[in-house]
Every structure is written in C-alpha cells, then in structure tokens.
XYZ file of N, CA and C in Angstrom:
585
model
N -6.236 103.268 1.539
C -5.711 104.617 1.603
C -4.183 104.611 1.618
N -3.581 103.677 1.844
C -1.951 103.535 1.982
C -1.725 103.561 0.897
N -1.890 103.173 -0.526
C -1.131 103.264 -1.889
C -2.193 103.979 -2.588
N -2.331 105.695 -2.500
C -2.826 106.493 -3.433
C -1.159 107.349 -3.957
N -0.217 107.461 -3.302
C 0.524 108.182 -3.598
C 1.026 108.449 -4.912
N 0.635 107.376 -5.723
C 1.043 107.354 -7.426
C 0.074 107.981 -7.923
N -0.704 108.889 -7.091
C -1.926 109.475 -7.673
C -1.366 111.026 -8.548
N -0.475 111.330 -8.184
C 0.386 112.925 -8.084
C 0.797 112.126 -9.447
N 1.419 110.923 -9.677
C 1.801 110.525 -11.223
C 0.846 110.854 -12.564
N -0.671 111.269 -12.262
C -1.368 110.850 -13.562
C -1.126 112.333 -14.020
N -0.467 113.239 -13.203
C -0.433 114.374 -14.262
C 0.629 114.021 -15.212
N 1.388 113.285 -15.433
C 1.995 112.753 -16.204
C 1.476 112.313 -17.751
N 0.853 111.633 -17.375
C -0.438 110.976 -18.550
C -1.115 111.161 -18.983
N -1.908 112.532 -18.556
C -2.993 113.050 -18.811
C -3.200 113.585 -19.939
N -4.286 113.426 -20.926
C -4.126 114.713 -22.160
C -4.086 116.042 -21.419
N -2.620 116.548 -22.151
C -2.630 117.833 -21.603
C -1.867 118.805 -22.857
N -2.340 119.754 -23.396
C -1.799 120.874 -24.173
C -0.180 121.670 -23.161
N 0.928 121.632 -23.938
C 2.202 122.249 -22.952
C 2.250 123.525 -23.988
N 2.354 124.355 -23.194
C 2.424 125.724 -23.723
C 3.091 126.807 -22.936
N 4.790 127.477 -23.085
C 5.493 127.697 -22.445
C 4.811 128.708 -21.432
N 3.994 128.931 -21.106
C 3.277 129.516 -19.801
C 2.621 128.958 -19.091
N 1.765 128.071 -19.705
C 0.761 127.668 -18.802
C 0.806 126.297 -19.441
N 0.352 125.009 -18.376
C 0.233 123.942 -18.367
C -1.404 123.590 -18.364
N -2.169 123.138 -19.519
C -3.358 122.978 -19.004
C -3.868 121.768 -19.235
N -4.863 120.788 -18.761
C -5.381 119.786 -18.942
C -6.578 119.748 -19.431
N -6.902 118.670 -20.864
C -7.950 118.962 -21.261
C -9.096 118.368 -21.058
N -8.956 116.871 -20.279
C -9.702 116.515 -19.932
C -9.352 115.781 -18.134
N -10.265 115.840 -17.603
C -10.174 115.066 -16.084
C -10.286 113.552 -15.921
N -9.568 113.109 -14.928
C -9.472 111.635 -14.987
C -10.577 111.175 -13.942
N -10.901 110.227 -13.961
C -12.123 110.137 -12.973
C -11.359 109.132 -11.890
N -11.738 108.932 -10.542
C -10.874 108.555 -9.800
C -12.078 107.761 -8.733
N -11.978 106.711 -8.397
C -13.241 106.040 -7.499
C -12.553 105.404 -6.518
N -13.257 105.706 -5.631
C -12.810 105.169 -4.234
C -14.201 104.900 -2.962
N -13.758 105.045 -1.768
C -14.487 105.365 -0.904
C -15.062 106.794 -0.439
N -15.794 107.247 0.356
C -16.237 108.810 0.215
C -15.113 109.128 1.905
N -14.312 108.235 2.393
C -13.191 108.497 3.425
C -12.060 108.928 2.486
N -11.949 107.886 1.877
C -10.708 107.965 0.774
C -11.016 109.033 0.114
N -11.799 109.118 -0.777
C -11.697 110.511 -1.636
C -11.002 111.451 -0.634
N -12.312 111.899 0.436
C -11.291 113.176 1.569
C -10.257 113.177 1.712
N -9.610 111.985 2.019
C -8.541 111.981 2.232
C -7.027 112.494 1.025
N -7.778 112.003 -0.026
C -6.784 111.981 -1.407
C -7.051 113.246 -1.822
N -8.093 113.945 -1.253
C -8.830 115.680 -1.728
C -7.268 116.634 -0.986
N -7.165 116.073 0.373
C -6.589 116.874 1.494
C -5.020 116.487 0.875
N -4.699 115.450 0.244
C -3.204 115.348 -0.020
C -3.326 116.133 -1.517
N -4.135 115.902 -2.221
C -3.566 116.442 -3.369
C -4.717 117.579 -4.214
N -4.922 118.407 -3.375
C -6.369 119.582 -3.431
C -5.648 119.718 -5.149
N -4.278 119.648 -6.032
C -4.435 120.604 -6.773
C -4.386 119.518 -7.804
N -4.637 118.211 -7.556
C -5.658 117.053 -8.525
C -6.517 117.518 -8.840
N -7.950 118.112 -7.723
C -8.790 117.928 -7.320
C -9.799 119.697 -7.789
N -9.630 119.917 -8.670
C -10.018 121.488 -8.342
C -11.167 121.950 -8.801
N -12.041 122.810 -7.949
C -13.315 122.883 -7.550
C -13.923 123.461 -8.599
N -13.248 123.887 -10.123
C -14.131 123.651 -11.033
C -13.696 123.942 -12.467
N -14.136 123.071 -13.088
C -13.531 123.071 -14.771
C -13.685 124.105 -15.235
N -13.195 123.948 -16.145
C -12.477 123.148 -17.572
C -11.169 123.075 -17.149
N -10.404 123.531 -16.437
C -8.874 123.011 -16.844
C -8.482 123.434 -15.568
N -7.643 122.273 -15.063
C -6.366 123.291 -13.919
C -5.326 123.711 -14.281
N -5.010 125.027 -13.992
C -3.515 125.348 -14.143
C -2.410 126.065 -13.078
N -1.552 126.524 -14.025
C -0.715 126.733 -12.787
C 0.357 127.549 -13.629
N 1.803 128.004 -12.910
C 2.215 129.091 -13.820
C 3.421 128.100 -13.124
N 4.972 128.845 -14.453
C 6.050 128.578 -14.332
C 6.103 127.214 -14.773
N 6.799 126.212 -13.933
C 7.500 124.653 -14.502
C 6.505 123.789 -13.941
N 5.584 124.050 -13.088
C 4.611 122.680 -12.278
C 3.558 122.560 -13.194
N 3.290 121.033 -13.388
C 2.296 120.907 -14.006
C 1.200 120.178 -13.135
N 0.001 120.716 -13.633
C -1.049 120.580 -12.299
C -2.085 119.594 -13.403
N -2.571 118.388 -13.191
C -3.216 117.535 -13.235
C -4.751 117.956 -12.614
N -5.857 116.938 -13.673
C -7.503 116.960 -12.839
C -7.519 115.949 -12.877
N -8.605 115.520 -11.834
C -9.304 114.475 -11.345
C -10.755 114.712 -11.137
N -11.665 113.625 -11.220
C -12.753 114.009 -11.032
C -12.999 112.656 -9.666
N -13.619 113.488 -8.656
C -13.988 112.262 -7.667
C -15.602 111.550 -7.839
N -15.216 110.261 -7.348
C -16.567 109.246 -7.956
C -16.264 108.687 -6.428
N -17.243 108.595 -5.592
C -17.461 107.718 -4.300
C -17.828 106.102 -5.065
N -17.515 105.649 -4.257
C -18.170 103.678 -4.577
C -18.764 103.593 -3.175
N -19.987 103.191 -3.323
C -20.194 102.465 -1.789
C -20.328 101.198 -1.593
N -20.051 100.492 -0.594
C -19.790 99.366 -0.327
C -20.977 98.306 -0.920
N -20.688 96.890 -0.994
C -21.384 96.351 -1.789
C -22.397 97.062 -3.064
N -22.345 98.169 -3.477
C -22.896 98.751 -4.528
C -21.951 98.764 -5.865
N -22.490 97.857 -5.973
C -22.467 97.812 -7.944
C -22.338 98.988 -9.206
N -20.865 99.355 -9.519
C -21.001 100.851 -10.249
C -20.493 100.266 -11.583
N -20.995 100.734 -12.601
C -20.541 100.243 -13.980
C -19.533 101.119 -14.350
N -18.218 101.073 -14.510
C -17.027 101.531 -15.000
C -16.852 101.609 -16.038
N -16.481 102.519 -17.100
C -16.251 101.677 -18.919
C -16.789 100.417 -18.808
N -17.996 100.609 -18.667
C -18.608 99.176 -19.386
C -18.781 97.934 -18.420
N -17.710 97.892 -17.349
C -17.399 96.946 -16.672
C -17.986 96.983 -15.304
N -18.774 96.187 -14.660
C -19.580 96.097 -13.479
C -18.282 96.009 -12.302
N -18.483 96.708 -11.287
C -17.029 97.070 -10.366
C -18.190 97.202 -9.148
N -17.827 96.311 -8.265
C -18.602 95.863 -6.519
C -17.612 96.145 -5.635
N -17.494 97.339 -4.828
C -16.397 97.271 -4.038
C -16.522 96.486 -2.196
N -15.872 95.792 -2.085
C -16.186 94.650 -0.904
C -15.206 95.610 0.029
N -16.054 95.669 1.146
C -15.243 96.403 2.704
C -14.417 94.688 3.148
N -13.378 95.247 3.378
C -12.517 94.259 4.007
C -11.764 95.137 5.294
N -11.322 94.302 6.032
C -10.574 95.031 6.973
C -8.984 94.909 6.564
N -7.906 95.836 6.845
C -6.488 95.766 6.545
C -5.576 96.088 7.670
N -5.984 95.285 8.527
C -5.305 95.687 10.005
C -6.081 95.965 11.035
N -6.546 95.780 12.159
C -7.289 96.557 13.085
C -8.785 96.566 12.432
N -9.351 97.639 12.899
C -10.649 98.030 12.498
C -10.572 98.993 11.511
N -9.508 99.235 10.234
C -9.343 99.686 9.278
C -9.735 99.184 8.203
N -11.254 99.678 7.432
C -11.702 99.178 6.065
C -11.027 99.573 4.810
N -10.643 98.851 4.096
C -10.784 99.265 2.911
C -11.256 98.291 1.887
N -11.378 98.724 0.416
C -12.273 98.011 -0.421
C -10.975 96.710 -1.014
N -11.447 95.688 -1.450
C -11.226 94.833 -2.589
C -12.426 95.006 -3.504
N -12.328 94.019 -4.304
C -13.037 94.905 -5.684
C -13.471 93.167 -6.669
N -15.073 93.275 -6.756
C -15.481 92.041 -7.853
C -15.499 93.030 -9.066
N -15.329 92.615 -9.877
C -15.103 92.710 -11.115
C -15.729 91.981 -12.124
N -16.929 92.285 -12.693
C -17.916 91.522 -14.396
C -18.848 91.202 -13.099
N -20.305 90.443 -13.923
C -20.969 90.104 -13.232
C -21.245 89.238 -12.955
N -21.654 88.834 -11.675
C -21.438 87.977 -10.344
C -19.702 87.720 -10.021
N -18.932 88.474 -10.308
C -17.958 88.314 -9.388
C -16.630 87.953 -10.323
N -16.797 87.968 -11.485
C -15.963 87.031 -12.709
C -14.268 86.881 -11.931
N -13.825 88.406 -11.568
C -12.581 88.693 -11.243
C -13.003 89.312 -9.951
N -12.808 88.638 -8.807
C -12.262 89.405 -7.478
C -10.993 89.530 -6.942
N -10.939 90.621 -6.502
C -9.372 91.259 -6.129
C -9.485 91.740 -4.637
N -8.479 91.362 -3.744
C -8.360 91.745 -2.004
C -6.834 91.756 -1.881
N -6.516 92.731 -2.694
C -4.848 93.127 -2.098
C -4.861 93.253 -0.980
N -5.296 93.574 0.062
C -4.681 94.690 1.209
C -6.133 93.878 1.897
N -5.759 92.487 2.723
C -6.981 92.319 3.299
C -5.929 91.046 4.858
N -7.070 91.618 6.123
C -6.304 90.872 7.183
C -7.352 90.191 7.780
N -8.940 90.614 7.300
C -10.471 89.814 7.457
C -11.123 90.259 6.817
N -12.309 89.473 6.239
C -12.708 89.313 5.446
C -14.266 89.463 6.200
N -15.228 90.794 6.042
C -15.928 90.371 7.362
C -17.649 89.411 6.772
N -17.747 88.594 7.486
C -19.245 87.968 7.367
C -20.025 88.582 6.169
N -20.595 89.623 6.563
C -21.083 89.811 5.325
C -20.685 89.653 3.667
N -19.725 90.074 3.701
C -19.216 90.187 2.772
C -18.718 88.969 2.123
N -18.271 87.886 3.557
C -17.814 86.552 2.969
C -19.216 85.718 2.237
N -20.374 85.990 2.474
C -21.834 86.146 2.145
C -21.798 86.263 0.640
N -21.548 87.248 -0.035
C -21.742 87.800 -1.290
C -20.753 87.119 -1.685
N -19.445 86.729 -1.314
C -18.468 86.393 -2.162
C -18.845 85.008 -2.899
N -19.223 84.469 -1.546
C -19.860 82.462 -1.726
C -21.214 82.919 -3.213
N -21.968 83.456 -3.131
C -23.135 83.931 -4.055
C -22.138 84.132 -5.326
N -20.752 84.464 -5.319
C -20.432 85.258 -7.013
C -19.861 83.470 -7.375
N -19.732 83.713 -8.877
C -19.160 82.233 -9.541
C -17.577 83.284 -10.245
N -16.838 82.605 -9.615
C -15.161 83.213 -9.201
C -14.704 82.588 -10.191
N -14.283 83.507 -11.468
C -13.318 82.644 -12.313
C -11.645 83.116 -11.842
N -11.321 83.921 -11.499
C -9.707 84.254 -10.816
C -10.181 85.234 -9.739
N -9.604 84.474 -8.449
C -9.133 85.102 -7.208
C -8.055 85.608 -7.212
N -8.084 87.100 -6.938
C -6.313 87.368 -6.575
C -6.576 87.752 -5.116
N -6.048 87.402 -4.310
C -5.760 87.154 -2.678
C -4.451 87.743 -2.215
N -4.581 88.601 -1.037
C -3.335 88.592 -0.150
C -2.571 87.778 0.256
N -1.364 87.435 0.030
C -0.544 86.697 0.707
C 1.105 86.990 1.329
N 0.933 87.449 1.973
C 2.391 88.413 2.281
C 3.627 87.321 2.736
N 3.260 86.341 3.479
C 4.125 85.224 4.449
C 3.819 83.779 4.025
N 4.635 82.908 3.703
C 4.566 81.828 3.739
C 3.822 81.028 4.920
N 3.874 81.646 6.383
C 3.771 81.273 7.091
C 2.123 81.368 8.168
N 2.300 82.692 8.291
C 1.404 83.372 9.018
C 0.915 84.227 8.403
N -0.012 85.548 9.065
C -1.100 86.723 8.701
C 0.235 87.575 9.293
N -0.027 89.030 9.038
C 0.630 89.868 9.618
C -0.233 90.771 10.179
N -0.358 91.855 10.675
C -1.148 92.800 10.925
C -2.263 93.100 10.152
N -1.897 93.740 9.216
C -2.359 94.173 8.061
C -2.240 93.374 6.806
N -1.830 92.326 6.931
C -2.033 91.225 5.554
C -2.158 90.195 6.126
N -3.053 89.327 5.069
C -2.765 87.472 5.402
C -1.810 87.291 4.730
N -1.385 85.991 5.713
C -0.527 85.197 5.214
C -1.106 83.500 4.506
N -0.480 83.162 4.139
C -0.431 82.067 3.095
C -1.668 80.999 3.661
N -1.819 80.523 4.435
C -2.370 79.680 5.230
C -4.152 80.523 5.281
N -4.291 81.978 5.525
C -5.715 82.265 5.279
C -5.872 82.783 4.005
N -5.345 82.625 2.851
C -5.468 82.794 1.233
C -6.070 81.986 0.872
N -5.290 80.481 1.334
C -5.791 79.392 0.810
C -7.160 78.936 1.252
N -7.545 78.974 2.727
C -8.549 78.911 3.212
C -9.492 79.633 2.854
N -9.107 80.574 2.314
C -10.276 81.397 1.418
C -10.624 80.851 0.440
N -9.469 80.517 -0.812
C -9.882 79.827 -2.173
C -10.387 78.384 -1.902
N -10.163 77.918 -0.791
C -10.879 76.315 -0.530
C -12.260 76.492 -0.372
N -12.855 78.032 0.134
C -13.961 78.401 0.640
C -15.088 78.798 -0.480
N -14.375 79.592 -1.432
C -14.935 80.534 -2.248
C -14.630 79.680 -3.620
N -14.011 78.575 -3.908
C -13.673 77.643 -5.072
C -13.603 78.166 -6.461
N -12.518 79.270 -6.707
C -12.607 79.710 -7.726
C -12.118 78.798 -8.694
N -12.157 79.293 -9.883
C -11.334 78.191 -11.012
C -10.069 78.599 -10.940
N -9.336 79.796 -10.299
C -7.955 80.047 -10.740
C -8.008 80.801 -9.527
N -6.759 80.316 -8.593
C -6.341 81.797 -7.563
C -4.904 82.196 -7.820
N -4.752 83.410 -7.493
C -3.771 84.072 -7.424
C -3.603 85.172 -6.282
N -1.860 84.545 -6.204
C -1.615 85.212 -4.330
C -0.669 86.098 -5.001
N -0.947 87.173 -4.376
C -0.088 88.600 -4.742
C 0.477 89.269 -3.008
N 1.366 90.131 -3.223
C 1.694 91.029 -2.160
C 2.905 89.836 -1.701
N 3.302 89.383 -1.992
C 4.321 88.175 -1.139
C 5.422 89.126 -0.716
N 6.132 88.564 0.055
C 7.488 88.648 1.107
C 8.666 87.802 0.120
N 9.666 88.349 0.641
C 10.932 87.849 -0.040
C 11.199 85.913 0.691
N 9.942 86.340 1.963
C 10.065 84.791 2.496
C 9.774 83.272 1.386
N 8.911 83.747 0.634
C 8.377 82.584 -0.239
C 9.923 82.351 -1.493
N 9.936 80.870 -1.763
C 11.101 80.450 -2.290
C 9.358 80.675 -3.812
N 9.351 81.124 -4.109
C 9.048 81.189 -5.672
C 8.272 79.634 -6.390
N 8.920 78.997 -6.822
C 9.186 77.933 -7.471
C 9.113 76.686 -6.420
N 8.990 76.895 -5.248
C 9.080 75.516 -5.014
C 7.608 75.603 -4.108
N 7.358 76.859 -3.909
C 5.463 76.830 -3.537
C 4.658 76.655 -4.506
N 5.295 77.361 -5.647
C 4.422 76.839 -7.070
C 4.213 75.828 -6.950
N 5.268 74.863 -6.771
C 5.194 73.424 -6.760
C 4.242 72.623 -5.999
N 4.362 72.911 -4.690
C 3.555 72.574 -3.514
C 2.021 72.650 -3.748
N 1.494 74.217 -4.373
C 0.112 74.357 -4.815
C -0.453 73.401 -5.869
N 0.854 73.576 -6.708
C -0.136 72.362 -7.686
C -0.372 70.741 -7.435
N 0.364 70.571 -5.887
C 0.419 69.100 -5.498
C -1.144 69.271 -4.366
N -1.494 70.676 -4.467
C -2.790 70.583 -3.449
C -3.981 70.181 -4.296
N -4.547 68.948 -4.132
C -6.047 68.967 -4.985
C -6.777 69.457 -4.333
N -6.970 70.362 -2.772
C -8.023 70.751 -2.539
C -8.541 72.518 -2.565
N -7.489 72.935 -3.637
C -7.377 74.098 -4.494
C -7.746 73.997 -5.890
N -8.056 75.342 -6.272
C -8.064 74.958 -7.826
C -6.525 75.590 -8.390
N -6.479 75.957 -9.458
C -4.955 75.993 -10.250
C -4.682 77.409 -9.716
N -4.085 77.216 -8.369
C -3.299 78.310 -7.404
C -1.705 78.520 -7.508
N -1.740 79.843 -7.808
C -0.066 79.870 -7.642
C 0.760 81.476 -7.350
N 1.463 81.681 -7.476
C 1.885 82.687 -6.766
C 2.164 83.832 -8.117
C-alpha cells in the first residue's frame, strides 16, 4: 500500500479523447491488488475509481482517469494477459501484509520488493515453484531494517529457494555497487546473484 501513489499518473496514459470541454476516457485500466488495498486506493483516489461506465469525466482543465478494480487473493492464481500472476502475503514491517508476486507457471519469475518475513506458509509454495529469477529485497549491506531485509536475509533466501538467477533490488546508497557484484560472484553457494 506505500507505493500506489503513481496511480493518479495513469490518467496520463490512458486512451483518452481531449475535447475542449470535457475530458473523457475510453477505456478503463484494470488495476489488481489486495481487497485492503483496493479500499484503500478507492478512498485516495474515488475519481480513478467511478461507480459506473462508460467514461469518467469532469469539466474545465482536470483530467479524470478509470480504473477498474480486480481483488487477487492470496496464494490464488489469476491469469493476467495471458500470464499466470500468484500473489504471496509477505510481511513489510510489523504485522503488515503485503503481496510479492510469482509470475508464469510454477513460479518462473518471483518478485518480493517490500518484504521483512517471509511467512511459513508461503516459504512452503515458494520451495514447490522451479525459480528461474528471484528479485529480492535488499535495502542494507548489512542488516534487515524494519520494513526491508537486508543483504544477509536475501541471500539466505536464494541459498534456500535456489533459483538460477537472483536479483537484489531496493538497495541503500550503503552498497559500493561494483565491488558486491564482485563478492556475489565469488559466492558458489548462490546462483548468478547480483545487485
């Protein structure tokens, strides 16, 4: 729920007809999340969100964007354009869930931006998928933070879950770049990990 705010951007993008009165959109973007998250993204941006087609509009210079809301529920399997999408409850601080996301089937691409545990169950299904790229939290060279791991439980993950390729995202200005690159590829008990 912390990075929807670029959501107010897709009226930007949207097919939309400009016509010096009215701004209208011709088609709605579909938007998937959790059924917390949706509420939540309903209550920030009701005029994404509007309670019924064909078009939102609006008068004068604002241009008003649609969305269509799609719940995901946890470990449930939703086919996206084509593409099989599993959203995994992770925790991101505290007792705060939110999703990471497998991607193709059994797991091809899993993604856990925003993850500080990883809970049992879920570490369950992950061991079951055959992982061709992990992308993993890694905020600190050093340690976990609140709300993110740090470097040390990334890796312990990809030692766990043995993908063919990991990748650590979310980093801190702490990591020297180039010389952890270095370090990962001197780890054989990773696969081809790097930042």
């Amino acid at each position: 729920m912390d990075a929807v705010l670029g959501l107010d951007d897709l009226r930007e993008v949207q097919l939309a007809a400009a016509d010096p009165e009215v701004w209208s959109v011709r088609s709605s973007t579909p938007v998937y999340a959790s059924g917390k998250t949706l509420k939540e993204v309903q209550q920030i941006f009701p005029y994404m969100f509007p309670e019924k087609e064909p078009a939102a509009q609006s008068s004068g210079n604002r241009m008003v964007g649609m969305c269509t809301a799609n719940e995901l529920l946890p470990l449930e399997t939703t086919v996206i354009s084509g593409v099989p999408v599993t959203p995994l409850p992770v925790f991101h601080g505290g007792e705060y869930v939110c999703y990471g996301y497998a991607f193709g089937r059994r797991g091809t691409v899993v993604y856990l931006s925003d993850v500080s545990a990883v809970p049992d169950h879920v570490l369950t299904v992950l061991k079951g998928y055959d992982i061709a790229v992990l992308i993993v939290d890694a905020v600190s060279p050093e340690s976990a933070r609140y709300a993110h791991w740090g470097l040390p439980q990334a890796l312990e993950l990809i030692r766990t879950l043995r993908p063919k390729q990991g990748l650590l995202i979310g980093m801190s200005c702490e990591f020297d770049h180039d010389a952890t690159n270095a370090e990962l590829a001197r780890d054989q008990t990773i696969a081809d990990t790097q930042l």
